[in-house]
Short mmCIF file of C-alpha atoms in Angstrom, two decimals:
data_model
loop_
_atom_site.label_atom_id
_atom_site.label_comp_id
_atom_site.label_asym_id
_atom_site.label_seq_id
_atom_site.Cartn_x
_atom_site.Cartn_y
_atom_site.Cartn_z
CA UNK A 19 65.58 76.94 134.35
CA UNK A 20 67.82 79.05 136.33
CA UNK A 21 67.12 83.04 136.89
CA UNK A 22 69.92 85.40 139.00
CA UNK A 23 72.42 82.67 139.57
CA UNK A 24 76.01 82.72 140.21
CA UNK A 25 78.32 80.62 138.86
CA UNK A 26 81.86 79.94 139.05
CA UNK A 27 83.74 78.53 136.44
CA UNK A 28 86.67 76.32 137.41
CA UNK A 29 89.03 74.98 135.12
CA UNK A 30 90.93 72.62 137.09
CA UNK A 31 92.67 71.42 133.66
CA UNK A 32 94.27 74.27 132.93
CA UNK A 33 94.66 75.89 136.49
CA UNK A 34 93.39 78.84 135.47
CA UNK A 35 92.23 81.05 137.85
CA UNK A 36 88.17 81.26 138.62
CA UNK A 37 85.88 83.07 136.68
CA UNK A 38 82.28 84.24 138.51
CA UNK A 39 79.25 85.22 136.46
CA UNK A 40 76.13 86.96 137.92
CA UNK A 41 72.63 87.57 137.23
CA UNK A 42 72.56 84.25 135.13
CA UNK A 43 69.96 83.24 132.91
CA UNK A 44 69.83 80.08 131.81
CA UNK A 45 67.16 77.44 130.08
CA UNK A 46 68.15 74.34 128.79
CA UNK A 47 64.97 71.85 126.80
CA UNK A 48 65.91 68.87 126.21
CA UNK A 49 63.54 66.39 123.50
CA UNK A 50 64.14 63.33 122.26
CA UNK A 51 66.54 63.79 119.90
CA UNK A 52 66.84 68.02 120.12
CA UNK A 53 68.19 69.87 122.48
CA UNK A 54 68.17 74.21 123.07
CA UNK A 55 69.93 76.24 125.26
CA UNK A 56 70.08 80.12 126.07
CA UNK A 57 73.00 81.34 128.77
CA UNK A 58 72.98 85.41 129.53
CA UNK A 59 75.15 86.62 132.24
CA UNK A 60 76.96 89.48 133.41
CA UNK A 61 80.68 87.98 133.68
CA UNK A 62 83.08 89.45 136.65
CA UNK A 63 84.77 92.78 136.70
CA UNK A 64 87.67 93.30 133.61
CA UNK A 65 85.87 90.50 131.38
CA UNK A 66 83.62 92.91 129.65
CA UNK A 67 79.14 93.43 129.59
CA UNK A 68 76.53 91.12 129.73
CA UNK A 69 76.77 88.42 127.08
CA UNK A 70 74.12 85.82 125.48
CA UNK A 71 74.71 82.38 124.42
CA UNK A 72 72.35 80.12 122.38
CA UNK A 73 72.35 76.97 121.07
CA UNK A 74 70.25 74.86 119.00
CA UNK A 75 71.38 70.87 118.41
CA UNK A 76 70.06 67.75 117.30
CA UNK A 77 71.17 64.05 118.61
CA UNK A 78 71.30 61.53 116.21
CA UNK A 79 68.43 58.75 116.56
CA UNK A 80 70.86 55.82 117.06
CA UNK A 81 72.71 57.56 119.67
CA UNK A 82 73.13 55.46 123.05
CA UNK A 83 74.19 58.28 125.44
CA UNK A 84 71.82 61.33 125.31
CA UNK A 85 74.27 63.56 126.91
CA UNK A 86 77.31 62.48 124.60
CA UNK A 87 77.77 66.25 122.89
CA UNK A 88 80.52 65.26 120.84
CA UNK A 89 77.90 63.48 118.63
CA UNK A 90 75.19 66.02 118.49
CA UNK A 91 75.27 68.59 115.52
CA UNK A 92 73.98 72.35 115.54
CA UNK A 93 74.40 75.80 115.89
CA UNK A 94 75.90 78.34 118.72
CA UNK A 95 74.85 81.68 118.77
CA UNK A 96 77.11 84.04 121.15
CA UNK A 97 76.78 88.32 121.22
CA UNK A 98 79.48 89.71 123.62
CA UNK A 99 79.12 93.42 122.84
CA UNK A 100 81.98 94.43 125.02
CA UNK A 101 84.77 91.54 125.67
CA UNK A 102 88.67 91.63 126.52
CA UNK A 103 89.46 88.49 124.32
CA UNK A 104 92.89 88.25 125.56
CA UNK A 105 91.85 86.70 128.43
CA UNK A 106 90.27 83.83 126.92
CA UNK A 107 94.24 82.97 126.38
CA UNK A 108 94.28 81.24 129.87
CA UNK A 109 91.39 79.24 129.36
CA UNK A 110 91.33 78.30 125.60
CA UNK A 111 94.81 77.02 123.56
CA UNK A 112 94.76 78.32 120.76
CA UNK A 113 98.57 78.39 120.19
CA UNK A 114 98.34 74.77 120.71
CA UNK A 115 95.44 73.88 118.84
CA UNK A 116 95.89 77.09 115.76
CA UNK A 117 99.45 78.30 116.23
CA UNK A 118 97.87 81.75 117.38
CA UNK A 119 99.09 83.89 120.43
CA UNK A 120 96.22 86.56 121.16
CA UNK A 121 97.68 88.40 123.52
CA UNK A 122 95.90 91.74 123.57
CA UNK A 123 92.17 92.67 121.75
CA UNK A 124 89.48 94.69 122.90
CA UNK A 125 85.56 94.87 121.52
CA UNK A 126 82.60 93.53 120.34
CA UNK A 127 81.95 90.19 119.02
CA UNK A 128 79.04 88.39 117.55
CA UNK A 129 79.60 84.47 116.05
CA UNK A 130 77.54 82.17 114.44
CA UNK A 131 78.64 78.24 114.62
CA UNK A 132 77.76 75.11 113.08
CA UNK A 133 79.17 72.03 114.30
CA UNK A 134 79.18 68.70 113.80
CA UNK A 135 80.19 65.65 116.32
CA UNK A 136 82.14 68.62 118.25
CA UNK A 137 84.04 69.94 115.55
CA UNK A 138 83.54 73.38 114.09
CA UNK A 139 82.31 73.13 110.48
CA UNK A 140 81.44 76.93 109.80
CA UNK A 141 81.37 80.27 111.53
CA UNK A 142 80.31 83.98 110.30
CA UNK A 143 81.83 86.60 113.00
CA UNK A 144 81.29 90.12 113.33
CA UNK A 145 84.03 92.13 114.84
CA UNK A 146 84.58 95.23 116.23
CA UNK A 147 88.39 95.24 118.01
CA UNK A 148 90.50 97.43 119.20
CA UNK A 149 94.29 97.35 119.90
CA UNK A 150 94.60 93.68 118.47
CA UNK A 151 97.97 91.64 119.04
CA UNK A 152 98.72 88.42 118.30
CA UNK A 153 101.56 86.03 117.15
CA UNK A 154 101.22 83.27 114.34
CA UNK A 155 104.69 81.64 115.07
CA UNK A 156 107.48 81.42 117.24
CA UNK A 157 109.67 82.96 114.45
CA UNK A 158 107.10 85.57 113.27
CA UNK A 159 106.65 89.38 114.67
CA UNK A 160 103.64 90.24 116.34
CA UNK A 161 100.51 91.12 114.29
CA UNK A 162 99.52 94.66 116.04
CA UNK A 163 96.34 96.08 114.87
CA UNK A 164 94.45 99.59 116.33
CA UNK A 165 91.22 98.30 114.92
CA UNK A 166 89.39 95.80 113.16
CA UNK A 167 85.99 95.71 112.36
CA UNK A 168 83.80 93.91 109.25
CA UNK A 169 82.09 90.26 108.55
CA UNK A 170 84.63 87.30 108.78
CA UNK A 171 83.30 83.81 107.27
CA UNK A 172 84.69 80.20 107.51
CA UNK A 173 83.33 76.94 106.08
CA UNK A 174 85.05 73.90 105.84
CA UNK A 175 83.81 70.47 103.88
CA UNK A 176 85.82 67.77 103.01
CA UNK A 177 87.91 68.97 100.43
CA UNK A 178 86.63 72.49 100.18
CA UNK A 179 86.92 75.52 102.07
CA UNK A 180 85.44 78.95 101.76
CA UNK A 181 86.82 82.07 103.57
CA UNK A 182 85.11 86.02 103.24
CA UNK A 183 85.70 89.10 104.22
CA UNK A 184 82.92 91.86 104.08
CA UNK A 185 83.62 95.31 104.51
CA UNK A 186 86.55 94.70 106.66
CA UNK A 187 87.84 97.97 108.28
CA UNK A 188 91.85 97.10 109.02
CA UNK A 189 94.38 99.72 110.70
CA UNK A 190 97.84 98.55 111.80
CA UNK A 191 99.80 100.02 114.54
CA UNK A 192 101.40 102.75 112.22
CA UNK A 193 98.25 104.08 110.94
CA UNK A 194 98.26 101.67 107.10
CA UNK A 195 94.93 101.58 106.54
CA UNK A 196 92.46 99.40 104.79
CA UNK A 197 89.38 100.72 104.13
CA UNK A 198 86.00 98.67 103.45
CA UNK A 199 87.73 95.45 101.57
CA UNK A 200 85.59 92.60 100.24
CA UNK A 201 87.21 89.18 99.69
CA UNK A 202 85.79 85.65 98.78
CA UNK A 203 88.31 82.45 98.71
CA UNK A 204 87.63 79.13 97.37
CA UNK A 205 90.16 76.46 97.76
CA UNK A 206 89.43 72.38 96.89
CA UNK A 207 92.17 70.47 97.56
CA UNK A 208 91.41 67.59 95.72
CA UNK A 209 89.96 65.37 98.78
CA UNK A 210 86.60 64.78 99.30
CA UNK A 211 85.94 63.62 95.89
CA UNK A 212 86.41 67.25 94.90
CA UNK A 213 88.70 68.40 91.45
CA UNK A 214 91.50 70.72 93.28
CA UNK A 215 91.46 74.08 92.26
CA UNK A 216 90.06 77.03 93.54
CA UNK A 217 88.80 80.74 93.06
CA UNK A 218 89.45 84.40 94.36
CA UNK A 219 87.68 87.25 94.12
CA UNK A 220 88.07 90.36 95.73
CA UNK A 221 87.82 94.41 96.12
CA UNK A 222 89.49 97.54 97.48
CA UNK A 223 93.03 95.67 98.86
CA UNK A 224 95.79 98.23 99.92
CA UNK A 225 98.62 96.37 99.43
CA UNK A 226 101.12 98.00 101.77
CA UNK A 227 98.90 96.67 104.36
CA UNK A 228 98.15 93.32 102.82
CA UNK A 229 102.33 92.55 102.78
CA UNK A 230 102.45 93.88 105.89
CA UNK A 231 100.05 91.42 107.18
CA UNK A 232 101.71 88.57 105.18
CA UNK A 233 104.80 88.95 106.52
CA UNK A 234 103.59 88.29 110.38
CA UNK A 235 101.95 84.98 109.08
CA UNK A 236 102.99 81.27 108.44
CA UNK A 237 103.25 81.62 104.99
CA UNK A 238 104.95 79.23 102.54
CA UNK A 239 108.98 79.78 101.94
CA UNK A 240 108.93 80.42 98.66
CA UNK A 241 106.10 83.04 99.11
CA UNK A 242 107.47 84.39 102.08
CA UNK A 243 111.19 84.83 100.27
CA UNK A 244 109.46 86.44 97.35
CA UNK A 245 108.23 89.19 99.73
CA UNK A 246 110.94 89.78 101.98
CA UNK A 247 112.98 92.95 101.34
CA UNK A 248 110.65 94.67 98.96
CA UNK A 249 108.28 97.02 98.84
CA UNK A 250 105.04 97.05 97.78
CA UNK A 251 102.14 99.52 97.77
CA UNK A 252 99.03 100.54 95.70
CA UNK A 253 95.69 99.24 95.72
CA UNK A 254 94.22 96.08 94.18
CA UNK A 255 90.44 98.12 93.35
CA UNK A 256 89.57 94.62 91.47
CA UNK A 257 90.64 91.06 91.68
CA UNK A 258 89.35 87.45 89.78
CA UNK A 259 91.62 84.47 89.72
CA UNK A 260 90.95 81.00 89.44
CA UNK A 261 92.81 78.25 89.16
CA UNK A 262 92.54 73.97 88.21
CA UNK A 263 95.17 71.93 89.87
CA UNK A 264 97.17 72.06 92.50
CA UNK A 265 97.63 75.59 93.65
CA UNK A 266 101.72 75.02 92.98
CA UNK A 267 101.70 73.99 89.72
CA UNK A 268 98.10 74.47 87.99
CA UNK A 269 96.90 72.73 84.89
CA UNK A 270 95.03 76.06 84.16
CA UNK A 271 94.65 79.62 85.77
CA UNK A 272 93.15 82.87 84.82
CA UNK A 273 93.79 86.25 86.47
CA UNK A 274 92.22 89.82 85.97
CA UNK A 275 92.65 92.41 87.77
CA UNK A 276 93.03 96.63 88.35
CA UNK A 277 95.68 97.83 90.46
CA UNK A 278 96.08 101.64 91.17
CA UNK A 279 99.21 103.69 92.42
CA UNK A 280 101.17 100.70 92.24
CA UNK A 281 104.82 100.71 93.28
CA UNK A 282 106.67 97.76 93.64
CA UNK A 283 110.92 97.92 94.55
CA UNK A 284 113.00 96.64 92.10
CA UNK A 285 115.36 93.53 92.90
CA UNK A 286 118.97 93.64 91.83
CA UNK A 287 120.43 89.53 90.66
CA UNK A 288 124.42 88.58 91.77
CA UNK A 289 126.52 89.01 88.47
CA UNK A 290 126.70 85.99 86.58
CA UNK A 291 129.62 83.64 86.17
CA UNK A 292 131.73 86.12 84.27
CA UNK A 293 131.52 89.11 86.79
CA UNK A 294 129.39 90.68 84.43
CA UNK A 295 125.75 92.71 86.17
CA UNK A 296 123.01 90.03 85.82
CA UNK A 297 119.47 91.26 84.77
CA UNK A 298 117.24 90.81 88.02
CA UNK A 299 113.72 91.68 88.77
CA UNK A 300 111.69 94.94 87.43
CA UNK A 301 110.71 97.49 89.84
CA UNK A 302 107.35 99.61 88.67
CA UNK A 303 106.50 103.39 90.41
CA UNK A 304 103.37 105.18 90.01
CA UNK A 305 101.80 102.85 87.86
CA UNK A 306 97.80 101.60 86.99
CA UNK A 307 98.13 98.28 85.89
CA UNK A 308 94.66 96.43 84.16
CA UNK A 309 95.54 92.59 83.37
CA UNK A 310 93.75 89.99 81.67
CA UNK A 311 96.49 86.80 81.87
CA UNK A 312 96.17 83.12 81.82
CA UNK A 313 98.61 80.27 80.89
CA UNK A 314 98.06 80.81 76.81
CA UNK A 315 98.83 84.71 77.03
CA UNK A 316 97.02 87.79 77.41
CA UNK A 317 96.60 91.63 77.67
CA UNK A 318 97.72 93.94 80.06
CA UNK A 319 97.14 98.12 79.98
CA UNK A 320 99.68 100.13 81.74
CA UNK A 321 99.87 103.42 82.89
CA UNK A 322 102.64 105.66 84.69
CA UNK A 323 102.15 109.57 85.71
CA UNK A 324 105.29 111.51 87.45
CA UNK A 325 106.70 107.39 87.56
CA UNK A 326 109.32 105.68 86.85
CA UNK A 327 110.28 102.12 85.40
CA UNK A 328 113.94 100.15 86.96
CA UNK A 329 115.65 97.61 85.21
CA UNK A 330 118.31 96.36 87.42
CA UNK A 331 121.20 94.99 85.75
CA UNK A 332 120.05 95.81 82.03
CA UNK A 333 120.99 99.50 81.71
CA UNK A 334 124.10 101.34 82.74
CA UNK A 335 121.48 103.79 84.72
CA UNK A 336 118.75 101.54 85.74
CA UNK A 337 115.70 103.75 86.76
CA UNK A 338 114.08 105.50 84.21
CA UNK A 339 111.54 108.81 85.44
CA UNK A 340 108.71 108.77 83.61
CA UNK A 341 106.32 111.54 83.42
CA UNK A 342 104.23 110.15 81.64
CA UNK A 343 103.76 106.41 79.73
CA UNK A 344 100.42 104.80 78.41
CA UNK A 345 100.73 101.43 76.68
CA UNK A 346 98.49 98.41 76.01
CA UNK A 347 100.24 95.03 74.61
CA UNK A 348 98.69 91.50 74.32
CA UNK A 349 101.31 88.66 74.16
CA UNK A 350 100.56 84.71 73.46
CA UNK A 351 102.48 81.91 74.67
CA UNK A 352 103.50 78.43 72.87
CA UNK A 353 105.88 76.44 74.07
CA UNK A 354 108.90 78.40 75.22
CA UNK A 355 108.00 80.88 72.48
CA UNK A 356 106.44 84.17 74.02
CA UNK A 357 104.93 86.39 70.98
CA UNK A 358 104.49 90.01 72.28
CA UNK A 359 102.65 92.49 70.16
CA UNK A 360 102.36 96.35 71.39
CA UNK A 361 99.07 98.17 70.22
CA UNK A 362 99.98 101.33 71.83
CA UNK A 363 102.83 103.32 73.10
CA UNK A 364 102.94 106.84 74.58
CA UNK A 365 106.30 107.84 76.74
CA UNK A 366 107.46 111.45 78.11
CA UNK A 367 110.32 111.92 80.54
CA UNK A 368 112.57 114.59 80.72
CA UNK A 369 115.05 113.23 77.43
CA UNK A 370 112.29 112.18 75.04
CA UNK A 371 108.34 112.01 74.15
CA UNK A 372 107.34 109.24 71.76
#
């Protein structure tokens, strides 16, 4: 038991420079087999407030070194309401250990951990941070954030991991905002005795800021050269996908989903062989979009007010305004053959209504 101590924390490792905290509390009880500890302490001047630490662990019974914490398993409890994260940078590597650079962040924290033999197996966070920056890569741009605040969670397994989001408050540097998003991620990778596959389900996404996001992070090449270039905005207000196999080439998948003011920029092909304009990707403008799609076919419902549609490389004049266009179509697949039936079409622009 220790009441108003001072300590100083030295990390001769790193050669980071001292850190003194006051007015320490700190009980440690140590059993058998269990062992508890609560820190609170007021840390030095530009650190933050008074923060509380607590931890709860268990030794295993065939242990032969009581103090060997690499072995015990557990759960850490910390509450900094007011903490200048970027400093942890000199005294914790996380751009060797994660490939993260946290150089600025601001805020309130609270974390619950479980761990196991000294590894980190889980961890819900609640966050409340201001002017956030950090780098994922040496070839990436800097993630800058004004605020984030919501429910993180983490849990890894062999084979499995789980990531949430809940009510997660996002605002980048030039004001994109997303506002009270809920996500839940299930991946399997096969390992662990585990089939690989994997679900998503999610609410309230605004795109713009989602690629935004995506582009500052390690993402896979051919993900990353599908988004560079365009633009994309709108907001996912519903999302359920789900997939068996591996995530690159799944044995079966399903997605539905709602997406509102959608816009996505259209992407022009090189000619083909010939010199003649090649057909490249469809651009979409003021659209809601409601799919139901899996590997066999499925149904989509499409809607476009004061719009338009692009077709690069198909017509002479590519984009098409639209001020208005309803349409629902279902479409089954077998084989190479793609059967697409139209239940409904409605179209008015300025040279025709149908």
């Amino acid at each position: 038991l220790v009441r108003g101590g001072r300590v100083v924390w030295v990390d001769g490792q790193r050669g980071a420079p001292p850190v003194d905290l006051y007015d320490v509390q700190l009980i440690l009880r140590n059993g058998r087999w269990r062992h508890q500890m609560r820190l609170d302490a007021t840390p030095q001047a530009g650190w933050g407030e008074r923060f509380t630490l607590i931890g709860q662990f268990r030794q295993p019974v065939l242990s032969r070194h009581a103090g060997r914490w690499r072995d015990w398993e557990g759960a850490l409890f910390a509450s900094l309401p007011d903490i200048d994260v970027s400093r942890l940078r000199e005294y914790v590597d996380l751009k060797t250990d994660w490939g993260v650079d946290l150089r600025a962040g601001a805020g309130a924290l609270r974390a619950w951990v479980d761990l196991r033999e000294g590894v980190v197996t889980a961890a819900t966070v609640d966050l409340a941070l201001n002017a956030v920056a950090a780098t994922f890569g040496p070839d990436l741009a800097p993630l800058d954030l004004r605020l984030v605040t919501g429910r993180l969670g983490w849990r890894n397994q062999p084979g499995v991991m789980d990531f949430s989001a809940h009510d997660l408050h996002v605002v980048d540097a030039d004001g994109l905002a997303w506002d009270g998003g809920n996500l839940a991620l299930n991946y399997r990778d096969g390992q662990g005795g585990q089939p690989a596959g994997g679900e998503l389900r999610g609410e309230r996404f605004e795109l713009a800021l989602l690629a935004r996001i995506a582009s500052r992070l390690p993402l896979a090449p051919a993900l990353r050269r599908q988004l560079d270039g365009r633009t994309l905005r709108g907001q996912v207000e519903r999302v359920a996908a789900r997939w068996s196999g591996a995530l690159e080439a799944p044995r079966d998948w399903r997605v539905q989903t709602r997406l509102s003011a959608l816009a996505l920029d259209a992407r022009a092909a090189p000619p083909d062989a010939r010199g003649e304009p090649a057909a490249g990707v469809p651009g979409i403008e003021g659209a809601t979009l409601e799919l139901d799609a899996g590997p066999t076919g499925g149904r989509a419902t499409l809607a476009i007010r004061d719009g338009a549609l692009e077709f690069p490389g198909v017509f002479e004049e590519p984009r098409i305004a639209l001020a208005e266009l309803d349409t629902q179509a279902r479409w089954r697949v077998q084989g190479e053959r793609i059967e697409v039936d139209v239940d409904e079409l409605k179209l008015r622009n300025a040279d025709a209504t149908a």
